[in-house]
Short mmCIF file of C-alpha atoms in Angstrom, two decimals:
data_model
loop_
_atom_site.label_atom_id
_atom_site.label_comp_id
_atom_site.label_asym_id
_atom_site.label_seq_id
_atom_site.Cartn_x
_atom_site.Cartn_y
_atom_site.Cartn_z
CA MET A 1 -50.01 -3.66 -19.72
CA LYS A 2 -51.17 -6.12 -17.57
CA LYS A 3 -48.53 -8.66 -18.68
CA PHE A 4 -45.88 -6.04 -18.06
CA LEU A 5 -47.10 -5.28 -14.63
CA ILE A 6 -47.03 -9.18 -13.91
CA PHE A 7 -43.48 -9.35 -15.24
CA ALA A 8 -42.19 -6.33 -13.28
CA LEU A 9 -43.68 -7.64 -10.32
CA VAL A 10 -42.09 -11.21 -10.66
CA LEU A 11 -38.81 -9.46 -11.31
CA MET A 12 -38.97 -7.47 -8.03
CA VAL A 13 -39.64 -10.52 -6.30
CA LEU A 14 -36.88 -12.32 -7.74
CA LEU A 15 -34.31 -9.40 -7.09
CA SER A 16 -35.59 -9.25 -3.53
CA PHE A 17 -34.39 -12.92 -3.02
CA ALA A 18 -30.94 -12.30 -4.85
CA LYS A 19 -28.07 -13.08 -2.57
CA PRO A 20 -25.52 -10.44 -1.76
CA LEU A 21 -22.06 -10.96 -3.12
CA LYS A 22 -20.35 -12.93 -0.15
CA VAL A 23 -16.71 -11.74 0.44
CA ALA A 24 -14.13 -12.72 2.80
CA LEU A 25 -10.73 -10.63 3.38
CA LEU A 26 -7.97 -12.82 4.69
CA LEU A 27 -5.09 -10.91 6.39
CA ASN A 28 -1.94 -12.98 6.90
CA GLY A 29 -1.62 -10.36 9.89
CA ALA A 30 -3.75 -8.34 11.73
CA LEU A 31 -5.81 -5.23 11.99
CA GLY A 32 -4.18 -2.08 13.87
CA ASP A 33 -1.15 -1.69 12.00
CA LYS A 34 -2.19 1.70 11.01
CA SER A 35 -1.05 1.12 7.52
CA PHE A 36 -1.61 -1.68 5.10
CA PHE A 37 -3.96 -4.22 6.60
CA ASP A 38 -6.02 -1.41 7.78
CA SER A 39 -6.29 -0.15 4.27
CA ALA A 40 -7.26 -3.49 3.10
CA GLY A 41 -9.96 -3.61 5.81
CA ARG A 42 -11.36 -0.23 4.79
CA GLY A 43 -11.87 -1.42 1.49
CA ILE A 44 -14.19 -4.20 2.55
CA GLN A 45 -16.08 -1.64 4.78
CA MET A 46 -16.75 0.67 1.96
CA ALA A 47 -17.90 -2.28 -0.26
CA ILE A 48 -20.28 -3.17 2.41
CA LYS A 49 -21.50 0.22 2.67
CA GLU A 50 -21.68 1.49 -0.86
CA LEU A 51 -21.99 -1.97 -3.01
CA GLY A 52 -24.32 -3.87 -0.45
CA VAL A 53 -21.69 -6.95 -0.48
CA GLN A 54 -21.69 -9.09 2.72
CA GLY A 55 -18.33 -9.02 3.88
CA LYS A 56 -16.06 -10.40 6.54
CA ILE A 57 -12.56 -9.80 7.74
CA ILE A 58 -10.52 -12.66 9.31
CA GLU A 59 -7.22 -12.25 10.79
CA ALA A 60 -4.91 -15.15 10.66
CA GLY A 61 -2.02 -13.37 12.44
CA TYR A 62 1.72 -13.09 11.69
CA ASN A 63 2.35 -16.92 12.06
CA PRO A 64 3.16 -18.40 8.73
CA ALA A 65 2.03 -21.86 9.89
CA ASN A 66 -1.54 -20.63 10.12
CA TRP A 67 -2.01 -19.08 6.87
CA ARG A 68 -2.65 -21.96 4.63
CA PRO A 69 -5.20 -23.79 7.00
CA TYR A 70 -6.91 -20.59 7.10
CA LEU A 71 -7.14 -20.06 3.56
CA GLU A 72 -8.06 -23.89 2.99
CA ASP A 73 -11.05 -23.60 5.53
CA ILE A 74 -12.38 -20.32 4.04
CA SER A 75 -12.24 -21.87 0.48
CA ASP A 76 -14.34 -24.60 1.61
CA GLU A 77 -17.18 -22.02 2.79
CA ASP A 78 -19.66 -20.52 0.81
CA TYR A 79 -17.98 -17.10 -0.30
CA ASP A 80 -18.13 -15.79 -3.76
CA ILE A 81 -14.76 -13.96 -3.53
CA ILE A 82 -11.74 -14.59 -1.08
CA ILE A 83 -9.26 -11.73 -1.05
CA VAL A 84 -5.69 -12.21 0.34
CA GLY A 85 -2.47 -9.84 0.14
CA THR A 86 1.17 -9.76 0.24
CA TRP A 87 3.83 -11.84 -1.67
CA GLN A 88 3.86 -14.21 1.39
CA MET A 89 0.31 -15.50 0.26
CA GLN A 90 1.34 -16.01 -3.46
CA GLU A 91 2.58 -19.63 -3.59
CA ILE A 92 -0.28 -20.53 -1.00
CA LEU A 93 -2.95 -19.13 -3.29
CA GLU A 94 -1.18 -20.83 -6.10
CA GLU A 95 -1.92 -24.14 -4.79
CA ILE A 96 -5.48 -23.62 -3.51
CA ALA A 97 -7.44 -21.62 -6.05
CA PRO A 98 -7.08 -24.39 -8.76
CA MET A 99 -8.96 -26.78 -6.08
CA HIS A 100 -11.77 -24.59 -6.00
CA PRO A 101 -12.60 -23.26 -9.89
CA GLU A 102 -16.00 -22.11 -8.87
CA LYS A 103 -14.59 -19.36 -6.55
CA LYS A 104 -13.01 -16.18 -7.32
CA TYR A 105 -10.04 -15.00 -5.76
CA PHE A 106 -8.05 -11.39 -5.42
CA ILE A 107 -4.63 -11.04 -4.28
CA PHE A 108 -3.22 -7.78 -3.87
CA ASP A 109 0.26 -6.18 -3.70
CA THR A 110 1.89 -9.18 -5.58
CA SER A 111 0.73 -11.33 -8.56
CA VAL A 112 0.46 -15.08 -8.92
CA ASN A 113 2.29 -16.76 -11.71
CA TYR A 114 -0.18 -17.21 -14.50
CA LYS A 115 1.80 -19.75 -16.16
CA LYS A 116 0.57 -22.39 -13.47
CA PRO A 117 -2.48 -24.07 -14.32
CA GLY A 118 -5.71 -23.44 -12.74
CA LEU A 119 -5.40 -19.72 -11.83
CA LYS A 120 -8.09 -18.13 -14.14
CA ASN A 121 -10.19 -17.42 -11.34
CA VAL A 122 -7.66 -15.26 -9.49
CA TYR A 123 -7.34 -11.49 -9.92
CA SER A 124 -4.01 -9.90 -9.02
CA ILE A 125 -3.66 -6.33 -7.85
CA LEU A 126 -0.15 -4.84 -8.08
CA TYR A 127 0.72 -1.01 -7.40
CA LYS A 128 3.27 1.22 -8.92
CA GLN A 129 4.55 2.43 -5.47
CA ASN A 130 7.57 3.32 -7.48
CA GLU A 131 5.65 6.40 -8.88
CA GLY A 132 4.29 7.63 -5.33
CA SER A 133 7.87 7.04 -3.74
CA PHE A 134 9.37 9.24 -6.57
CA LEU A 135 7.08 12.07 -5.11
CA VAL A 136 7.94 11.62 -1.30
CA GLY A 137 11.64 11.14 -2.12
CA ALA A 138 11.44 14.65 -4.07
CA LEU A 139 9.80 15.78 -1.16
CA ALA A 140 12.31 14.44 1.25
CA ALA A 141 15.10 15.77 -0.63
CA LEU A 142 13.47 19.59 -0.79
CA ILE A 143 12.56 19.56 3.01
CA THR A 144 16.14 18.23 4.23
CA THR A 145 18.21 21.24 3.26
CA SER A 146 15.32 23.96 3.46
CA GLY A 147 15.78 25.18 6.89
CA MET A 148 12.49 24.22 8.09
CA PRO A 149 12.39 23.57 11.74
CA LYS A 150 13.55 20.17 12.58
CA THR A 151 16.11 20.29 9.84
CA ASN A 152 19.75 20.22 9.47
CA PRO A 153 21.91 21.48 6.67
CA GLU A 154 23.08 18.01 5.89
CA PRO A 155 21.28 16.53 2.49
CA ILE A 156 20.55 13.41 4.32
CA ILE A 157 17.48 11.23 4.56
CA GLY A 158 16.41 8.09 5.64
CA PHE A 159 14.57 4.69 4.64
CA LEU A 160 13.05 2.28 6.98
CA GLY A 161 12.15 -1.09 4.75
CA GLY A 162 10.37 -4.02 6.58
CA MET A 163 12.46 -6.59 4.81
CA ASP A 164 15.04 -6.52 1.93
CA ILE A 165 12.62 -7.79 -0.79
CA PRO A 166 11.21 -6.75 -4.16
CA VAL A 167 8.20 -4.97 -3.35
CA ILE A 168 9.93 -2.70 -0.37
CA ASN A 169 12.61 -2.11 -2.72
CA ASP A 170 10.27 -1.14 -5.29
CA PHE A 171 9.52 1.88 -2.82
CA LEU A 172 13.24 2.41 -2.41
CA VAL A 173 14.18 2.84 -5.98
CA GLY A 174 11.35 5.44 -6.43
CA TYR A 175 12.58 7.23 -3.47
CA ILE A 176 16.15 7.41 -4.36
CA GLU A 177 15.32 8.43 -7.90
CA GLY A 178 12.90 11.27 -6.64
CA ALA A 179 15.39 12.54 -4.27
CA LYS A 180 18.30 12.59 -6.74
CA TYR A 181 16.08 14.31 -9.17
CA VAL A 182 15.97 17.35 -6.60
CA ASN A 183 19.30 16.97 -5.49
CA PRO A 184 21.94 14.66 -7.29
CA ASN A 185 24.21 14.77 -4.24
CA ILE A 186 21.42 13.48 -1.74
CA LYS A 187 22.51 10.87 0.62
CA VAL A 188 20.12 8.11 1.78
CA LEU A 189 20.55 6.22 5.09
CA ILE A 190 18.76 2.84 4.40
CA SER A 191 17.78 0.27 7.10
CA TYR A 192 15.87 -2.96 6.77
CA VAL A 193 14.30 -4.35 10.05
CA GLY A 194 13.68 -7.89 8.81
CA SER A 195 10.19 -8.03 9.87
CA PHE A 196 6.92 -6.39 9.36
CA ASN A 197 5.89 -6.71 13.12
CA ASP A 198 8.86 -5.45 15.41
CA PRO A 199 8.13 -1.74 16.19
CA ALA A 200 10.60 -1.78 18.93
CA LYS A 201 13.24 -2.56 16.16
CA GLY A 202 11.76 -0.25 14.04
CA LYS A 203 12.37 2.60 16.52
CA GLU A 204 15.69 1.60 17.29
CA LEU A 205 16.85 1.64 13.84
CA SER A 206 15.03 4.80 12.91
CA LEU A 207 16.57 6.71 16.03
CA ALA A 208 20.05 5.34 14.95
CA MET A 209 19.24 7.18 11.48
CA TYR A 210 18.27 10.28 13.26
CA ARG A 211 21.39 10.41 15.06
CA GLN A 212 23.34 9.88 11.80
CA GLY A 213 22.01 12.97 10.23
CA ALA A 214 18.69 12.19 8.64
CA ASP A 215 16.05 14.49 9.51
CA ILE A 216 13.34 13.04 7.79
CA ILE A 217 12.84 8.94 7.08
CA PHE A 218 10.28 7.29 5.02
CA ASN A 219 8.28 4.43 6.69
CA VAL A 220 7.80 1.29 4.54
CA ALA A 221 7.65 -1.47 6.98
CA GLY A 222 4.09 -2.04 7.94
CA ASN A 223 3.58 -2.38 11.78
CA THR A 224 7.14 -2.25 12.31
CA GLY A 225 6.93 1.26 11.12
CA ILE A 226 4.82 2.17 14.29
CA GLY A 227 8.25 2.51 15.68
CA LEU A 228 9.89 4.87 13.17
CA LEU A 229 6.45 7.17 14.00
CA GLU A 230 7.38 6.95 17.86
CA ALA A 231 11.01 7.46 16.98
CA ALA A 232 10.04 10.76 15.08
CA LYS A 233 8.48 11.85 18.06
CA GLU A 234 11.25 11.32 20.39
CA ALA A 235 13.92 12.72 18.30
CA ASP A 236 11.72 15.61 16.91
CA ARG A 237 12.29 14.92 13.50
CA TRP A 238 9.89 14.56 10.50
CA ALA A 239 8.57 11.38 9.23
CA ILE A 240 7.00 10.04 6.03
CA GLY A 241 4.06 7.86 6.60
CA VAL A 242 3.00 4.94 4.04
CA ASP A 243 -0.06 3.20 2.72
CA SER A 244 -2.65 4.82 4.81
CA ASP A 245 -2.89 8.61 5.72
CA GLN A 246 -0.83 7.91 8.96
CA ALA A 247 -1.00 11.66 10.12
CA LEU A 248 -5.06 11.52 10.11
CA ILE A 249 -4.84 8.03 12.02
CA TYR A 250 -2.49 9.19 14.76
CA GLU A 251 -4.42 12.54 15.30
CA ASP A 252 -6.69 11.21 17.80
CA ILE A 253 -4.06 8.95 19.09
CA ASP A 254 -1.12 11.01 19.53
CA LYS A 255 -1.06 14.34 18.26
CA GLU A 256 2.56 14.87 18.74
CA ILE A 257 3.50 11.99 16.30
CA ALA A 258 0.81 13.44 13.78
CA LYS A 259 2.60 16.70 13.88
CA ARG A 260 5.65 14.99 12.50
CA ILE A 261 4.25 13.13 9.75
CA VAL A 262 4.67 15.55 6.76
CA THR A 263 2.63 13.47 4.60
CA SER A 264 2.28 9.55 3.58
CA MET A 265 2.69 7.69 0.38
CA MET A 266 -0.90 6.53 -0.17
CA LYS A 267 -0.96 2.93 -1.56
CA ASN A 268 -4.56 2.72 -1.69
CA VAL A 269 -5.35 -0.94 -1.08
CA ASP A 270 -8.83 0.26 0.24
CA ILE A 271 -9.69 1.91 -3.19
CA SER A 272 -8.14 -1.15 -5.20
CA ILE A 273 -10.20 -3.59 -3.52
CA PHE A 274 -13.48 -1.56 -3.78
CA ARG A 275 -12.56 -1.17 -7.35
CA GLY A 276 -12.36 -4.82 -8.13
CA LEU A 277 -15.43 -5.68 -6.35
CA LYS A 278 -17.26 -2.90 -8.14
CA LEU A 279 -15.93 -4.07 -11.58
CA HIS A 280 -16.99 -7.68 -10.37
CA LEU A 281 -20.37 -6.50 -9.99
CA GLU A 282 -20.55 -5.01 -13.28
CA GLY A 283 -19.06 -8.10 -14.98
CA LYS A 284 -16.22 -6.16 -16.06
CA LEU A 285 -13.49 -7.63 -14.07
CA LYS A 286 -10.94 -9.48 -16.06
CA TYR A 287 -9.75 -12.51 -13.88
CA GLY A 288 -6.75 -14.65 -14.95
CA GLN A 289 -4.45 -11.65 -15.28
CA ALA A 290 -2.60 -9.02 -13.08
CA GLU A 291 -3.36 -5.19 -13.19
CA ALA A 292 -0.90 -2.58 -11.92
CA LEU A 293 -2.36 0.63 -10.59
CA GLY A 294 -0.30 3.75 -10.33
CA ILE A 295 -1.03 7.43 -10.12
CA ALA A 296 -3.26 7.53 -13.07
CA GLU A 297 -5.29 4.78 -11.65
CA GLY A 298 -5.51 6.23 -8.00
CA GLY A 299 -3.66 3.39 -6.76
CA VAL A 300 -0.89 5.53 -5.20
CA GLY A 301 -0.31 9.25 -4.32
CA VAL A 302 0.73 11.60 -1.79
CA ALA A 303 -1.58 12.22 1.27
CA ASP A 304 -2.87 15.98 0.93
CA ASN A 305 -4.03 16.59 4.37
CA LYS A 306 -4.00 19.47 6.80
CA TYR A 307 -0.80 18.64 8.20
CA TYR A 308 0.89 18.58 4.62
CA ARG A 309 -0.70 21.75 3.92
CA GLU A 310 0.62 23.45 7.23
CA LEU A 311 3.85 21.71 7.67
CA VAL A 312 5.23 22.01 4.02
CA PRO A 313 5.94 25.25 2.11
CA GLU A 314 3.36 25.80 -0.88
CA GLN A 315 6.29 25.98 -3.16
CA PHE A 316 7.14 22.63 -2.38
CA ARG A 317 3.61 21.31 -2.64
CA ASN A 318 3.42 22.85 -5.98
CA ARG A 319 6.82 21.12 -7.04
CA ILE A 320 5.37 17.97 -5.96
CA LYS A 321 2.13 18.69 -8.33
CA GLU A 322 4.49 19.34 -11.17
CA LEU A 323 6.52 16.26 -10.91
CA GLU A 324 3.32 14.01 -10.37
CA GLN A 325 2.12 15.84 -13.93
CA LYS A 326 5.12 14.85 -15.36
CA ILE A 327 4.96 11.39 -14.45
CA LEU A 328 1.42 11.14 -15.82
CA LYS A 329 2.71 12.82 -19.16
CA GLY A 330 5.38 10.23 -19.41
CA GLU A 331 8.18 13.08 -19.16
CA ILE A 332 9.45 11.43 -16.03
CA LYS A 333 9.67 7.67 -16.26
CA VAL A 334 10.19 5.93 -12.57
CA SER A 335 12.47 2.73 -12.79
CA THR A 336 11.05 -0.26 -11.04
CA VAL A 337 12.84 -2.79 -9.14
CA PHE A 338 10.74 -5.76 -10.92
CA GLY A 339 13.08 -6.74 -13.72
CA MET A 340 16.18 -4.84 -12.52
CA PRO A 341 19.37 -6.78 -12.16
CA GLN A 342 20.44 -7.27 -8.57
CA GLU A 343 23.84 -5.35 -9.60
CA GLN A 344 21.90 -2.21 -10.71
CA LEU A 345 20.11 -2.11 -7.31
CA ASP A 346 22.93 -2.48 -5.54
CA LYS A 347 24.59 0.28 -7.79
CA LEU A 348 21.86 2.73 -7.02
CA ARG A 349 22.03 2.06 -3.26
CA GLN A 350 25.56 2.53 -3.41
CA SER A 351 25.16 5.97 -4.97
CA VAL A 352 23.41 7.61 -2.19
CA LYS A 353 25.39 5.94 0.55
CA PRO A 354 26.83 8.84 2.94
#
């Protein structure tokens, strides 16, 4: 008994000196986008609070020339895990991660090329944004000819993309397929801004789509999408948020914007980062490969908040739940842009052109 007590005491002392997991989140942008990067930041804060990690968020800004030096410097410090995100960081990470085999890296919203050497210390997080976008596309199609306030009889909806790139077009493919599932004759106005950090241009293009007959537009543009939300307020039309629950974010900033966001397509970057760190601490995270998180894994979904329940008729909300279950059961298979020939994507976009 005495030996056991001594052992237990020694173990407690050792555990008290155990270092917490030290994690750095490097943003190739900045907090305050009320969307993608803010969601990533929440993931770190959740891990600090609930997992006891020692976390730091580093904002590298929107100048690409700064991103590699920041990652090089952070990799030389004593962090256990370094987290980066977006396709713009892929090649940079592919070059730097092999130089630091003792470190672990996460990259979210894209995957490194595991055919390249030295990437067994990298965990890639992908999202099935096409699944969540199918649901909000169906919702947009239901709303546009519903006779709800702020709608017109024309079956026209809109899509604002930050850039014409695969990950944004994966949202678009799901959005179009969901809308066409509800109304095969739906028309979709599509605008790409060419930047994720140009709210003024986002507002300009969104107002143009509202003038062309769209009464609801899906925001897939990061910080640029703030312009869409401002346009929805100015034009008195509907918007669908992205990544974070943008209605709740705007509730204390501008209620007039919040009241025009019927829901948001949640890309749960926060949950995915927290999940990855938890699995790491449990010794269950599989490095050296990518993992795709969809509806089933809690990676994407539709924001079910008070605005959604107040603004969207119950029959529409029930329809979205039915479609969600059909996706989960495999009864609906949503196409993805990844692996899709360019000709097929062009044909899909052309099929909904007004």
